[in-house]
């Protein structure tokens, strides 16, 4: 038996809060914040972010081969990624250990005001137990990549195009990967109707 993990993503407003956070007096946390945002705006796994160098960029596009899948992907440069690359003269800083990175991310997210309460359910002894968490406590390195995919999906961007960047092979695995609430699904339908300019006759 397997249980689908209840992980989170950060919406674009929350990512902006993290981007605007002043960490000039915390250089190590600033580097971690910047690497996290690169992941959130490229969809790259953290094992692939180190491949983003001046040599991998041409005509405003990042060209890399994913370490895990050996698949070549092309990703357009988001303005936030461009700003961060310029900040480090095109060479992103090296990441700390995954454990240190995740610990720092929780502190950064809390400082940025990512304090929405969310619930995480885990089955213990056959009983599903739901626990309330402050959203900042659930942020990890992988939240960046999941945020990239979910935010694009919520915007109405085609799944097949998102999958070409994230490297998901099947739509079934992709749809299990993203985190979209029933309310967000309803908003997508409302947006679809609005774009069709439906009128009651």
PDB file of C-alpha atoms in Angstrom, residues 2-10 106 116-124 127-140 142-143 146-147 150 175-182:
ATOM      1  CA  UNK A   2       1.223   3.463  -0.822  1.00  0.00           C
ATOM      2  CA  UNK A   3      -0.069   6.820   0.339  1.00  0.00           C
ATOM      3  CA  UNK A   4       0.038   9.946  -1.794  1.00  0.00           C
ATOM      4  CA  UNK A   5       2.226  12.506  -0.053  1.00  0.00           C
ATOM      5  CA  UNK A   6       0.581  15.780   0.899  1.00  0.00           C
ATOM      6  CA  UNK A   7       3.194  18.297  -0.089  1.00  0.00           C
ATOM      7  CA  UNK A   8       2.788  22.000  -0.691  1.00  0.00           C
ATOM      8  CA  UNK A   9       3.635  24.543  -3.335  1.00  0.00           C
ATOM      9  CA  UNK A  10       4.109  28.302  -3.143  1.00  0.00           C
ATOM     10  CA  UNK A 106      11.837  27.151   6.689  1.00  0.00           C
ATOM     11  CA  UNK A 116      -0.898  30.242   6.161  1.00  0.00           C
ATOM     12  CA  UNK A 117      -2.116  27.228   8.138  1.00  0.00           C
ATOM     13  CA  UNK A 118      -2.321  24.021   6.124  1.00  0.00           C
ATOM     14  CA  UNK A 119      -3.151  20.461   7.093  1.00  0.00           C
ATOM     15  CA  UNK A 120      -1.080  17.375   6.416  1.00  0.00           C
ATOM     16  CA  UNK A 121      -2.688  13.952   6.809  1.00  0.00           C
ATOM     17  CA  UNK A 122      -0.683  10.826   7.620  1.00  0.00           C
ATOM     18  CA  UNK A 123      -2.079   7.327   8.183  1.00  0.00           C
ATOM     19  CA  UNK A 124      -0.961   5.842  11.495  1.00  0.00           C
ATOM     20  CA  UNK A 127      -6.177   5.746  10.993  1.00  0.00           C
ATOM     21  CA  UNK A 128      -5.682   8.950   9.013  1.00  0.00           C
ATOM     22  CA  UNK A 129      -4.515  11.729  11.314  1.00  0.00           C
ATOM     23  CA  UNK A 130      -4.585  15.338  10.109  1.00  0.00           C
ATOM     24  CA  UNK A 131      -2.152  17.797  11.677  1.00  0.00           C
ATOM     25  CA  UNK A 132      -2.117  21.570  11.221  1.00  0.00           C
ATOM     26  CA  UNK A 133       1.160  23.168  10.166  1.00  0.00           C
ATOM     27  CA  UNK A 134       2.288  26.665   9.371  1.00  0.00           C
ATOM     28  CA  UNK A 135       3.046  26.525   5.645  1.00  0.00           C
ATOM     29  CA  UNK A 136       6.616  27.767   6.139  1.00  0.00           C
ATOM     30  CA  UNK A 137       7.398  24.610   8.153  1.00  0.00           C
ATOM     31  CA  UNK A 138       6.696  22.415   5.106  1.00  0.00           C
ATOM     32  CA  UNK A 139       8.893  24.236   2.571  1.00  0.00           C
ATOM     33  CA  UNK A 140      11.760  22.122   1.191  1.00  0.00           C
ATOM     34  CA  UNK A 142      11.538  20.240  -3.819  1.00  0.00           C
ATOM     35  CA  UNK A 143       8.830  22.836  -3.134  1.00  0.00           C
ATOM     36  CA  UNK A 146       6.542  21.678  -7.556  1.00  0.00           C
ATOM     37  CA  UNK A 147       5.670  25.392  -7.364  1.00  0.00           C
ATOM     38  CA  UNK A 150       1.646  23.995 -10.292  1.00  0.00           C
ATOM     39  CA  UNK A 175      -1.127  15.444 -12.569  1.00  0.00           C
ATOM     40  CA  UNK A 176      -0.232  13.516  -9.405  1.00  0.00           C
ATOM     41  CA  UNK A 177       2.831  15.717  -9.013  1.00  0.00           C
ATOM     42  CA  UNK A 178       1.174  19.130  -9.119  1.00  0.00           C
ATOM     43  CA  UNK A 179      -0.827  20.390  -6.164  1.00  0.00           C
ATOM     44  CA  UNK A 180      -4.130  21.955  -7.200  1.00  0.00           C
ATOM     45  CA  UNK A 181      -6.979  22.394  -4.735  1.00  0.00           C
ATOM     46  CA  UNK A 182     -10.684  22.003  -5.650  1.00  0.00           C
TER      47      UNK A 182
END
